[in-house]
Short mmCIF file of C-alpha atoms in Angstrom, two decimals:
data_model
loop_
_atom_site.label_atom_id
_atom_site.label_comp_id
_atom_site.label_asym_id
_atom_site.label_seq_id
_atom_site.Cartn_x
_atom_site.Cartn_y
_atom_site.Cartn_z
CA MET A 1 -0.38 -0.26 0.00
CA LYS A 2 0.95 3.55 -0.71
CA LEU A 3 0.31 6.29 1.81
CA ILE A 4 0.78 10.03 -0.70
CA TYR A 5 1.53 12.96 1.50
CA LYS A 6 2.08 16.35 0.11
CA GLY A 7 2.90 15.06 -3.12
CA LYS A 8 5.04 11.64 -2.22
CA GLU A 9 4.22 8.17 -1.74
CA ILE A 10 5.28 6.44 1.31
CA ASP A 11 5.11 3.01 1.54
CA ILE A 12 2.80 1.62 4.24
CA SER A 13 2.19 -2.27 5.54
CA GLU A 14 -1.08 -3.53 6.95
CA GLY A 15 -1.22 -2.80 10.70
CA GLU A 16 0.65 0.46 10.98
CA THR A 17 -0.71 3.74 11.49
CA ILE A 18 -0.34 7.46 10.55
CA LYS A 19 1.10 8.20 12.97
CA GLU A 20 3.46 5.48 12.42
CA VAL A 21 4.21 5.91 9.14
CA LEU A 22 4.44 9.58 9.19
CA LYS A 23 6.12 10.07 12.38
CA GLU A 24 8.81 12.34 11.47
CA GLU A 25 6.65 14.59 9.98
CA ILE A 26 3.82 14.97 13.81
CA THR A 27 4.20 16.98 16.62
CA LYS A 28 2.37 17.66 19.12
CA GLU A 29 0.47 20.81 16.80
CA ILE A 30 -0.60 18.32 14.84
CA ILE A 31 -4.15 16.90 16.50
CA THR A 32 -5.68 14.55 13.41
CA CYS A 33 -5.34 14.05 9.88
CA ASN A 34 -7.69 14.01 6.64
CA PHE A 35 -7.61 10.44 4.81
CA ASN A 36 -9.35 10.30 1.59
CA ASN A 37 -11.41 12.68 2.57
CA GLU A 38 -12.46 11.66 5.93
CA ILE A 39 -10.74 13.08 9.27
CA LYS A 40 -9.24 10.33 10.97
CA SER A 41 -7.04 9.07 14.27
CA LEU A 42 -3.65 9.48 14.23
CA ASN A 43 -3.83 6.24 15.39
CA HIS A 44 -5.91 5.25 11.94
CA LYS A 45 -4.80 2.40 10.01
CA PRO A 46 -5.10 2.25 6.62
CA LYS A 47 -6.75 -0.30 4.42
CA GLN A 48 -6.09 0.50 0.96
CA SER A 49 -3.55 2.90 0.14
CA GLY A 50 -4.48 6.82 0.11
CA LYS A 51 -3.78 10.38 0.39
CA VAL A 52 -2.71 11.82 3.52
CA GLU A 53 -3.05 15.60 5.55
CA LEU A 54 -1.75 16.54 8.52
CA LEU A 55 -4.49 19.29 10.40
CA ASP A 56 -3.76 20.85 13.63
CA TYR A 57 -5.51 23.70 15.41
CA THR A 58 -5.68 25.66 13.16
CA ARG A 59 -8.18 24.37 10.69
CA THR A 60 -12.33 23.75 11.92
CA GLU A 61 -11.52 20.01 11.94
CA GLY A 62 -8.48 20.02 13.86
CA LYS A 63 -9.82 22.77 16.47
CA ARG A 64 -13.14 20.48 17.22
CA VAL A 65 -10.55 16.92 17.88
CA TYR A 66 -9.14 19.55 20.32
CA VAL A 67 -11.98 20.65 22.22
CA ARG A 68 -13.47 17.40 21.98
CA GLY A 69 -10.53 16.26 23.89
CA ILE A 70 -10.25 18.97 26.42
CA MET A 71 -13.87 18.35 27.70
CA TYR A 72 -13.02 14.39 28.21
CA ILE A 73 -9.84 15.15 30.08
CA MET A 74 -11.96 17.97 32.06
CA ALA A 75 -15.17 14.85 32.32
CA MET A 76 -12.41 12.75 33.46
CA ALA A 77 -11.15 15.16 35.79
CA ILE A 78 -14.21 15.91 37.66
CA ASN A 79 -15.69 12.09 37.53
CA GLU A 80 -12.63 11.60 39.57
CA LEU A 81 -13.04 13.83 42.10
CA TYR A 82 -16.61 14.43 42.07
CA PRO A 83 -18.67 11.17 40.99
CA GLU A 84 -21.76 12.20 41.77
CA SER A 85 -22.05 15.64 40.24
CA LEU A 86 -23.72 15.78 37.28
CA LEU A 87 -21.41 17.53 34.73
CA THR A 88 -23.78 18.90 32.20
CA ILE A 89 -21.94 20.50 28.71
CA ASN A 90 -24.50 23.00 27.59
CA TYR A 91 -24.05 25.74 24.91
CA GLN A 92 -21.00 27.66 22.93
CA LEU A 93 -19.88 30.86 24.61
CA ASP A 94 -16.73 32.71 22.52
CA ASN A 95 -14.08 29.74 22.62
CA SER A 96 -15.61 28.40 25.71
CA MET A 97 -18.08 25.82 26.79
CA PHE A 98 -20.46 26.97 29.35
CA CYS A 99 -20.57 23.86 32.26
CA THR A 100 -22.80 23.16 34.84
CA PHE A 101 -23.34 21.14 38.33
CA GLU A 102 -26.80 19.68 38.99
CA LYS A 103 -25.07 18.24 42.67
CA LEU A 104 -22.28 20.82 43.61
CA GLU A 105 -21.87 23.88 44.13
CA ILE A 106 -19.24 26.19 42.17
CA THR A 107 -16.87 27.83 43.23
CA ASP A 108 -13.18 28.51 42.84
CA GLU A 109 -11.05 26.78 45.17
CA LEU A 110 -13.45 23.88 43.24
CA LEU A 111 -12.75 25.38 39.63
CA GLU A 112 -9.05 25.18 40.88
CA LYS A 113 -8.95 21.43 42.62
CA ILE A 114 -10.15 20.53 38.98
CA LYS A 115 -7.92 22.39 36.80
CA THR A 116 -4.78 20.91 38.51
CA LYS A 117 -6.61 17.17 38.77
CA MET A 118 -6.20 18.19 34.66
CA ARG A 119 -3.10 19.25 34.34
CA GLU A 120 -1.77 16.03 35.91
CA ILE A 121 -3.64 13.87 33.55
CA ILE A 122 -2.23 16.09 30.03
CA ASN A 123 0.98 15.58 31.85
CA GLU A 124 0.61 12.15 32.07
CA ASP A 125 0.13 11.92 28.76
CA SER A 126 -1.64 8.72 28.97
CA PRO A 127 -2.94 7.26 25.30
CA ILE A 128 -6.55 7.57 24.78
CA THR A 129 -8.29 4.18 22.95
CA LYS A 130 -11.77 3.67 21.68
CA ILE A 131 -13.17 0.59 21.51
CA LYS A 132 -16.29 -0.99 20.14
CA MET A 133 -19.08 -2.91 20.94
CA THR A 134 -22.17 -4.71 19.53
CA THR A 135 -25.02 -2.68 20.83
CA GLU A 136 -25.97 -6.10 23.11
CA GLU A 137 -22.55 -6.29 24.61
CA ALA A 138 -23.00 -1.79 25.00
CA LYS A 139 -26.71 -3.07 26.68
CA ALA A 140 -24.76 -5.69 29.16
CA PHE A 141 -22.06 -3.23 29.34
CA TYR A 142 -24.83 -0.25 30.62
CA GLU A 143 -26.74 -2.61 32.53
CA LYS A 144 -23.59 -3.25 34.86
CA GLU A 145 -22.24 -0.15 34.91
CA GLN A 146 -25.61 2.08 35.29
CA ASN A 147 -24.05 5.20 33.75
CA LEU A 148 -25.95 7.27 30.15
CA ARG A 149 -22.20 8.06 29.16
CA GLY A 150 -22.67 7.37 25.20
CA LYS A 151 -26.37 5.32 25.74
CA LEU A 152 -27.98 7.37 23.10
CA GLN A 153 -26.54 5.20 20.52
CA ILE A 154 -28.10 1.63 21.33
CA SER A 155 -31.45 3.30 21.13
CA SER A 156 -30.19 4.57 17.26
CA GLU A 157 -31.27 2.41 14.42
CA THR A 158 -28.63 3.14 12.25
CA LYS A 159 -26.43 2.18 14.22
CA GLU A 160 -24.52 -1.44 14.53
CA SER A 161 -21.84 -1.60 17.27
CA VAL A 162 -21.31 1.69 20.45
CA SER A 163 -18.16 3.32 20.19
CA LEU A 164 -16.76 4.72 23.40
CA TYR A 165 -13.39 6.39 23.74
CA TYR A 166 -11.24 5.04 27.10
CA CYS A 167 -8.00 6.09 28.97
CA LYS A 168 -7.00 4.44 32.56
CA ASP A 169 -9.95 3.27 33.62
CA TYR A 170 -11.62 6.39 32.96
CA TYR A 171 -14.74 5.84 29.55
CA ASN A 172 -16.94 8.72 27.95
CA TYR A 173 -18.65 8.67 25.09
CA PHE A 174 -17.63 11.71 22.13
CA TYR A 175 -19.48 12.52 18.59
CA GLY A 176 -16.04 12.39 16.60
CA VAL A 177 -12.65 12.58 16.06
CA MET A 178 -10.66 12.28 19.33
CA PRO A 179 -6.39 12.86 20.42
CA ILE A 180 -4.63 9.76 20.32
CA SER A 181 -3.29 10.83 24.15
CA THR A 182 -4.18 13.17 26.59
CA GLY A 183 -0.81 15.82 26.15
CA TYR A 184 -2.12 17.22 23.32
CA MET A 185 -4.76 19.05 24.77
CA GLN A 186 -2.20 22.46 26.61
CA VAL A 187 -3.99 24.90 26.75
CA PHE A 188 -7.48 26.02 28.86
CA ASP A 189 -8.34 26.86 31.55
CA LEU A 190 -11.68 27.41 34.11
CA VAL A 191 -13.96 29.93 35.11
CA LYS A 192 -16.70 30.58 36.67
CA TYR A 193 -19.74 32.41 35.47
CA GLU A 194 -23.22 32.98 35.81
CA ASN A 195 -24.32 29.54 37.49
CA GLY A 196 -22.16 27.73 36.20
CA PHE A 197 -18.17 27.14 34.95
CA LEU A 198 -16.54 28.31 31.43
CA LEU A 199 -13.98 25.78 30.19
CA ARG A 200 -12.04 27.76 28.26
CA TYR A 201 -9.85 26.74 24.62
CA PRO A 202 -7.65 29.14 22.00
CA SER A 203 -9.36 30.84 19.01
CA LYS A 204 -7.80 28.72 15.89
CA LYS A 205 -6.01 31.97 15.27
CA ASP A 206 -3.45 31.41 17.69
CA PRO A 207 -3.60 28.65 19.32
CA THR A 208 -0.51 28.90 21.82
CA LYS A 209 -3.13 31.03 24.53
CA LEU A 210 -6.56 31.60 25.53
CA SER A 211 -7.53 35.28 23.71
CA GLU A 212 -9.69 37.94 25.42
CA PHE A 213 -13.42 36.49 26.64
CA HIS A 214 -15.25 38.81 25.27
CA ASP A 215 -18.83 38.51 27.29
CA ASN A 216 -21.75 38.42 24.75
CA LYS A 217 -24.11 38.82 28.15
CA LYS A 218 -27.87 39.54 25.64
CA LEU A 219 -26.99 36.03 23.65
CA SER A 220 -26.02 34.44 26.95
CA LYS A 221 -29.28 35.37 29.26
CA THR A 222 -31.08 33.68 25.64
CA LEU A 223 -29.33 30.94 25.56
CA GLU A 224 -29.98 30.15 29.10
CA GLU A 225 -33.82 31.00 29.30
CA TYR A 226 -34.31 28.54 26.33
CA GLU A 227 -32.49 25.48 28.15
CA THR A 228 -34.30 25.96 31.00
CA ILE A 229 -37.00 26.33 29.17
CA HIS A 230 -36.52 22.37 27.49
CA LYS A 231 -34.79 21.40 30.94
CA ILE A 232 -38.59 21.89 32.27
CA LEU A 233 -40.12 20.69 29.13
CA LYS A 234 -37.53 17.65 29.43
CA LEU A 235 -36.79 18.14 25.93
CA ASN A 236 -32.96 18.84 26.23
CA THR A 237 -31.37 15.87 25.04
CA ILE A 238 -31.99 13.91 21.82
CA HIS A 239 -33.05 11.29 23.97
CA ARG A 240 -35.27 12.91 25.49
CA LEU A 241 -37.02 14.45 22.51
CA ASN A 242 -36.92 10.40 20.41
CA ARG A 243 -38.92 9.56 22.95
CA SER A 244 -41.20 12.55 22.67
CA ILE A 245 -41.78 11.25 19.06
CA GLU A 246 -42.31 8.14 19.67
CA GLU A 247 -45.87 9.20 21.71
CA ASN A 248 -48.14 11.01 18.47
CA ASN A 249 -45.03 11.36 16.08
CA GLY A 250 -44.68 14.32 18.55
CA ILE A 251 -47.58 16.43 17.93
CA GLU A 252 -46.59 18.40 21.63
CA THR A 253 -43.75 18.58 21.38
CA ILE A 254 -44.07 20.47 17.73
CA LEU A 255 -46.71 23.06 19.61
CA LEU A 256 -44.74 24.00 22.06
CA ALA A 257 -41.63 24.81 20.60
CA GLU A 258 -44.33 27.31 17.68
CA ALA A 259 -45.82 28.89 20.81
CA LEU A 260 -42.72 29.21 22.61
CA HIS A 261 -41.77 31.31 19.39
CA GLU A 262 -44.99 33.09 19.03
CA LYS A 263 -44.76 33.77 22.25
CA LYS A 264 -40.94 35.65 21.75
CA ILE A 265 -42.17 37.29 18.48
CA SER A 266 -44.98 39.18 20.22
CA ASP A 267 -43.04 40.11 23.27
CA ILE A 268 -40.08 41.27 20.85
CA ALA A 269 -43.36 43.87 19.25
CA ASP A 270 -44.81 44.69 21.89
CA GLN A 271 -41.27 45.91 23.49
CA ILE A 272 -41.59 48.43 20.20
CA ALA A 273 -45.32 49.15 20.69
CA LYS A 274 -44.08 50.64 24.28
CA ARG A 275 -40.50 52.00 22.57
CA LYS A 276 -42.53 55.73 21.30
CA GLY A 277 -41.19 57.27 18.73
CA THR A 278 -39.59 54.06 17.49
CA LYS A 279 -39.85 54.17 13.41
CA MET A 280 -37.39 52.36 12.37
CA ILE A 281 -36.89 47.79 12.78
CA LEU A 282 -32.67 46.43 11.90
CA ILE A 283 -33.15 42.97 11.79
CA ALA A 284 -29.44 41.07 11.30
CA GLY A 285 -28.30 37.68 11.35
CA PRO A 286 -26.44 34.63 10.01
CA SER A 287 -27.04 32.52 7.40
CA SER A 288 -30.34 30.47 7.79
CA SER A 289 -31.43 31.95 10.71
CA GLY A 290 -35.28 32.53 9.44
CA LYS A 291 -34.94 36.32 9.17
CA THR A 292 -37.12 36.61 6.80
CA THR A 293 -40.42 34.39 8.46
CA PHE A 294 -39.09 36.17 11.57
CA ALA A 295 -39.57 39.45 9.58
CA LYS A 296 -42.87 38.09 8.15
CA ARG A 297 -44.12 36.76 11.62
CA LEU A 298 -43.43 39.82 13.71
CA GLY A 299 -45.78 41.98 11.04
CA ILE A 300 -48.43 40.40 11.93
CA GLN A 301 -47.73 41.51 15.61
CA LEU A 302 -47.21 45.02 14.88
CA ARG A 303 -50.46 45.25 13.15
CA LEU A 304 -52.05 43.59 16.43
CA ASN A 305 -50.40 46.70 18.35
CA GLY A 306 -51.61 49.65 16.27
CA ILE A 307 -48.00 49.27 13.97
CA GLU A 308 -48.16 49.21 9.94
CA PRO A 309 -45.20 47.87 9.16
CA LYS A 310 -43.17 48.88 5.50
CA THR A 311 -40.62 46.36 4.13
CA LEU A 312 -36.96 48.68 3.02
CA SER A 313 -34.78 46.38 0.91
CA VAL A 314 -31.00 47.12 1.87
CA ASP A 315 -30.00 44.73 -1.04
CA ASN A 316 -30.79 47.71 -3.86
CA TYR A 317 -28.67 50.29 -2.56
CA PHE A 318 -25.85 48.71 -3.37
CA VAL A 319 -23.44 51.44 -4.54
CA GLU A 320 -22.27 50.52 -8.45
CA ARG A 321 -20.51 47.87 -10.11
CA GLU A 322 -17.33 50.11 -10.58
CA GLN A 323 -17.18 51.47 -6.92
CA ASN A 324 -17.49 48.75 -5.16
CA PRO A 325 -14.54 47.45 -2.96
CA VAL A 326 -12.36 44.09 -3.72
CA ASP A 327 -10.94 42.20 -1.10
CA GLU A 328 -7.36 41.01 -0.88
CA ASN A 329 -8.12 38.50 -4.18
CA GLY A 330 -9.30 41.30 -6.15
CA GLU A 331 -12.52 40.09 -6.07
CA TYR A 332 -15.80 42.16 -5.70
CA ASP A 333 -16.64 42.23 -1.77
CA PHE A 334 -20.12 42.91 -1.57
CA GLU A 335 -20.58 42.07 2.21
CA CYS A 336 -18.64 44.63 3.52
CA ILE A 337 -19.97 47.78 4.37
CA GLU A 338 -18.51 50.14 1.87
CA ALA A 339 -20.65 47.81 -0.84
CA VAL A 340 -23.72 50.00 0.01
CA ASP A 341 -25.01 53.10 -1.10
CA LEU A 342 -24.70 54.48 2.45
CA LYS A 343 -24.90 58.32 1.46
CA LEU A 344 -27.94 57.57 -0.60
CA PHE A 345 -29.76 54.77 1.77
CA ASN A 346 -29.34 57.19 4.84
CA GLU A 347 -30.54 60.73 2.50
CA HIS A 348 -33.90 57.93 1.83
CA ILE A 349 -33.97 57.38 5.34
CA LEU A 350 -34.14 60.77 6.68
CA ARG A 351 -37.30 62.04 3.88
CA LEU A 352 -38.73 59.21 4.42
CA LEU A 353 -39.06 60.25 8.00
CA ALA A 354 -40.36 63.22 7.63
CA GLY A 355 -43.11 61.66 6.26
CA GLU A 356 -41.84 62.82 2.45
CA GLU A 357 -41.97 60.37 -0.84
CA VAL A 358 -39.20 58.58 -1.62
CA GLU A 359 -37.88 57.05 -5.28
CA THR A 360 -36.36 54.03 -4.13
CA PRO A 361 -33.71 51.98 -6.71
CA THR A 362 -34.00 48.50 -7.70
CA PHE A 363 -30.47 47.06 -7.88
CA ASP A 364 -29.85 45.07 -11.07
CA PHE A 365 -27.36 41.86 -9.82
CA THR A 366 -26.65 41.45 -13.25
CA THR A 367 -24.86 44.81 -15.00
CA GLY A 368 -24.74 45.88 -11.37
CA HIS A 369 -26.00 49.32 -11.05
CA LYS A 370 -28.88 51.39 -10.37
CA SER A 371 -32.33 51.78 -11.39
CA PHE A 372 -34.82 54.48 -10.24
CA GLY A 373 -38.43 55.01 -11.73
CA LYS A 374 -40.54 51.71 -10.89
CA GLU A 375 -40.95 52.20 -6.87
CA LYS A 376 -41.86 54.69 -4.60
CA MET A 377 -42.23 54.95 -1.02
CA LYS A 378 -44.04 57.02 1.65
CA LEU A 379 -44.88 56.24 5.42
CA GLU A 380 -47.49 57.16 7.05
CA GLU A 381 -47.32 58.36 11.01
CA ASN A 382 -48.86 54.61 11.71
CA GLU A 383 -45.50 53.13 9.53
CA VAL A 384 -42.40 51.43 10.41
CA LEU A 385 -39.45 50.64 8.27
CA VAL A 386 -38.31 47.01 8.80
CA VAL A 387 -34.66 46.83 7.20
CA GLU A 388 -33.18 43.25 7.33
CA GLY A 389 -29.26 42.53 6.25
CA ILE A 390 -26.76 41.76 7.09
CA HIS A 391 -25.05 45.20 8.84
CA CYS A 392 -28.91 46.25 10.46
CA LEU A 393 -27.00 45.33 13.39
CA ASN A 394 -23.81 48.36 13.23
CA ASP A 395 -24.61 51.79 13.27
CA LYS A 396 -22.37 52.67 10.58
CA LEU A 397 -25.88 51.83 8.05
CA THR A 398 -27.75 54.42 9.76
CA GLU A 399 -26.13 56.87 10.84
CA SER A 400 -28.01 59.91 10.42
CA ILE A 401 -30.08 58.37 12.33
CA PRO A 402 -31.38 59.01 15.99
CA ARG A 403 -30.37 55.87 18.03
CA ASP A 404 -33.94 56.31 19.31
CA LYS A 405 -35.73 55.90 16.56
CA LYS A 406 -34.11 52.28 15.79
CA PHE A 407 -34.93 49.14 17.39
CA LYS A 408 -32.77 46.82 16.68
CA ILE A 409 -33.19 42.86 16.17
CA TYR A 410 -30.75 40.15 16.63
CA ILE A 411 -31.98 36.54 15.64
CA SER A 412 -29.58 33.50 14.84
CA ALA A 413 -30.87 29.32 15.89
CA LEU A 414 -28.62 28.76 19.34
CA THR A 415 -29.92 25.24 19.36
CA VAL A 416 -29.52 24.21 22.86
CA LEU A 417 -30.63 20.64 22.06
CA ASN A 418 -26.97 17.94 22.66
CA ILE A 419 -26.43 15.00 22.20
CA ASP A 420 -26.05 13.60 25.91
CA TYR A 421 -24.89 15.70 28.73
CA TYR A 422 -21.26 15.47 27.18
CA ASN A 423 -21.83 16.23 23.41
CA ARG A 424 -23.49 19.22 22.14
CA ILE A 425 -25.18 20.46 19.13
CA SER A 426 -23.47 23.57 17.51
CA THR A 427 -25.63 26.06 16.46
CA THR A 428 -23.81 26.20 13.21
CA ASP A 429 -24.75 22.77 12.27
CA THR A 430 -28.47 23.48 12.74
CA ARG A 431 -27.81 26.70 10.52
CA ILE A 432 -25.38 24.49 7.58
CA ILE A 433 -28.43 21.90 7.11
CA ARG A 434 -30.86 24.06 7.04
CA ARG A 435 -29.22 25.81 4.10
CA ILE A 436 -28.04 22.62 2.66
CA VAL A 437 -31.83 21.58 2.27
CA ARG A 438 -32.55 25.46 1.07
CA ASP A 439 -30.24 25.96 -1.59
CA TYR A 440 -31.09 22.47 -3.03
CA LYS A 441 -34.87 23.15 -3.24
CA TYR A 442 -35.26 26.72 -3.87
CA ARG A 443 -31.17 27.56 -5.48
CA GLY A 444 -30.18 25.31 -7.35
CA TYR A 445 -27.31 24.31 -5.76
CA SER A 446 -26.09 21.04 -4.65
CA ALA A 447 -25.00 19.90 -1.30
CA LYS A 448 -21.44 19.90 -2.55
CA GLU A 449 -22.01 23.83 -3.99
CA THR A 450 -23.21 25.21 -0.13
CA LEU A 451 -20.29 23.45 1.78
CA GLN A 452 -18.17 24.76 -1.17
CA ARG A 453 -19.45 28.61 0.00
CA TRP A 454 -19.47 27.63 3.78
CA LYS A 455 -15.88 29.14 4.47
CA SER A 456 -16.46 32.06 3.08
CA ILE A 457 -19.57 32.83 4.38
CA ALA A 458 -18.66 31.91 7.87
CA ARG A 459 -15.62 34.43 6.80
CA GLY A 460 -18.73 37.68 6.63
CA GLU A 461 -20.48 36.42 8.96
CA GLU A 462 -17.14 36.40 12.10
CA LYS A 463 -16.39 39.88 10.56
CA TYR A 464 -19.64 41.76 10.21
CA ILE A 465 -22.52 40.31 12.26
CA TYR A 466 -21.19 38.34 15.25
CA PRO A 467 -18.94 41.84 15.98
CA TYR A 468 -22.80 43.95 16.88
CA GLN A 469 -25.15 41.39 18.07
CA GLU A 470 -24.61 42.99 21.55
CA GLU A 471 -25.65 45.58 20.55
CA ALA A 472 -29.15 44.63 19.72
CA ASP A 473 -32.12 45.74 21.73
CA ALA A 474 -33.82 42.38 21.20
CA THR A 475 -32.13 39.00 20.72
CA PHE A 476 -34.76 36.64 18.44
CA ASN A 477 -33.88 32.37 18.90
CA SER A 478 -35.04 30.84 15.98
CA SER A 479 -34.44 27.48 16.62
CA ILE A 480 -36.90 24.51 16.67
CA VAL A 481 -36.33 21.68 18.96
CA TYR A 482 -37.61 19.39 16.90
CA GLU A 483 -36.63 20.04 13.26
CA LEU A 484 -33.10 18.61 12.92
CA GLY A 485 -36.37 15.34 12.58
CA VAL A 486 -37.79 17.20 10.30
CA LEU A 487 -34.86 18.43 8.06
CA LYS A 488 -34.01 14.77 8.28
CA GLU A 489 -35.78 13.66 5.52
CA HIS A 490 -34.69 16.05 3.48
CA ALA A 491 -31.54 16.17 3.79
CA LEU A 492 -29.69 12.87 3.65
CA PRO A 493 -30.54 12.20 0.69
CA ILE A 494 -29.04 15.58 -0.56
CA LEU A 495 -25.69 14.99 1.49
CA GLY A 496 -25.46 11.42 -0.18
CA GLU A 497 -25.09 12.62 -2.97
CA ILE A 498 -21.13 13.66 -2.50
CA SER A 499 -19.38 10.54 -2.96
CA LYS A 500 -16.35 10.27 -1.46
CA GLU A 501 -13.65 11.74 -3.87
CA TYR A 502 -14.63 15.72 -2.76
CA PRO A 503 -13.04 17.14 -0.04
CA GLU A 504 -16.16 17.83 1.08
CA TYR A 505 -17.02 14.60 1.79
CA ALA A 506 -15.54 14.25 5.36
CA GLU A 507 -18.15 17.54 6.31
CA ALA A 508 -21.07 15.42 4.97
CA LYS A 509 -20.32 12.06 6.44
CA ARG A 510 -20.30 14.08 9.81
CA LEU A 511 -23.64 15.78 9.36
CA ILE A 512 -25.34 12.05 8.58
CA THR A 513 -24.24 10.72 11.19
CA LEU A 514 -25.36 13.62 13.73
CA LEU A 515 -28.82 13.40 11.42
CA ASN A 516 -29.51 9.67 12.00
CA TYR A 517 -29.85 10.19 15.61
CA PHE A 518 -32.39 11.55 15.28
CA LYS A 519 -36.26 10.32 14.90
CA GLN A 520 -37.66 11.65 11.83
CA VAL A 521 -40.60 14.07 12.65
CA PRO A 522 -43.91 14.21 9.30
CA THR A 523 -43.74 17.00 7.69
CA ASP A 524 -47.42 17.08 7.37
CA TYR A 525 -47.78 17.99 11.01
CA ILE A 526 -45.79 21.50 10.86
CA PRO A 527 -47.81 24.26 11.21
CA GLU A 528 -47.18 26.36 7.83
CA SER A 529 -46.27 29.40 9.28
CA SER A 530 -43.41 27.16 10.73
CA ILE A 531 -39.95 29.71 10.52
CA ILE A 532 -39.00 25.98 9.44
CA ARG A 533 -41.10 25.79 6.27
CA GLU A 534 -38.54 29.13 4.93
CA PHE A 535 -36.49 25.91 3.99
CA ILE A 536 -38.15 23.07 3.35
CA GLY A 537 -41.24 24.59 1.50
CA GLY A 538 -44.86 24.69 2.63
CA SER A 539 -44.86 28.17 4.10
CA VAL A 540 -48.18 30.00 3.83
CA PHE A 541 -45.92 33.50 3.74
CA SER A 542 -44.50 34.16 -0.19
CA TYR A 543 -40.64 34.75 0.22
#
């Protein structure tokens, strides 16, 4: 067999690991690898020839493995020191995981003790080994151990075996590839935060140190609120959700989730109504957050408050193509705020707020030019402008408009559902799956094309949306606890079209594995006004 590394062919014997063959190349910075477009452990033993790429923390896949490893070490340390503590890894906050205990008071001394134990485990550099059991073996194992770690795998219809990671005498399940030993995770910290603590780790930009923590209080509050609600409803893990879906096809779960959305939208409309003088509602959020459906449902609630919404599209205010800024590669940067004709946009808003009639432009993306004469707009006394766009939380977009005239809303699908108490579901994964389904159904893009574009989309969000989310007057969580059970039916065939020869195969395989944990939710039960309809079709709203 041959291992192809950096264009060179290297002989590899059956039973040899990638680490053994490339030992001169693998430092502690190299944490995982891509073999034939699949993410593999460095201890992977190839059974056929293939191309390998070594991955460090600066790569998304490498960071995932590092974070998984440091969570494993933390759970291992806590299990040794406080086995009855009931640790839960809740959600991510700025290169940190927010964690809580059910049966332990969190103090600085306690966290220091856990950190010391974690450092001992790291310094020992003990091997982390993956083992597989048949489902029957796993059932007997769990009955003997009386522990829930990884137990969800038993109930998964698509799994013929159960995988657990062992280190010394400790075992746990973690979704995805793990580092091959405990010595790889050198940089971390534990810090008290709210009613729990943060497990901190580096950003991809500099893996050697922890970056400054940016505390997003509003985002944290929204996540905590949804986390609490779903714990009360006993819908905070996939196991509990699947059990709910099995009962009456999850009708009660669907109704509860949709009622929660309607209540939150109604609350935001009430806040706007109480803010006398508000004439402009600005909505921003990352891709596939459901902004369009949210805006339409918010409009209905505003009307109940005697406020008529009028939509103004930022997309019609792009600068002429020849004036559009270019990026470092010399290509047009349509996402930067300078791509918007800020002067004209602000001039039109000021005139509308003054009661004047404005001839709004229509932008032709093919020619790259604005035209006038098709649309006119005037704002009546009981009307407000509703503007949705990537830069809506950035005051530079509306710098001529007084702050008290504006109400800003941040919307994102902030997933609070966990695989189990140690494995969270990434908010980003939910949005990627939403976008894959919508792009395929309505834009003619394959899953491979959507995954290719995602890195560019994520860069734009990091630069133009996330830095301004704390500027929002209200935050709306558009995630729906049952949605991956609905999206599963639509996404699996599309993802399955990505074959092994493509680089996107590794990501497709990861998402397929995640979706297969979910019981399918019948599409027929989903209300026509649901945000999820924006992605799967059948919405009562026109887009």
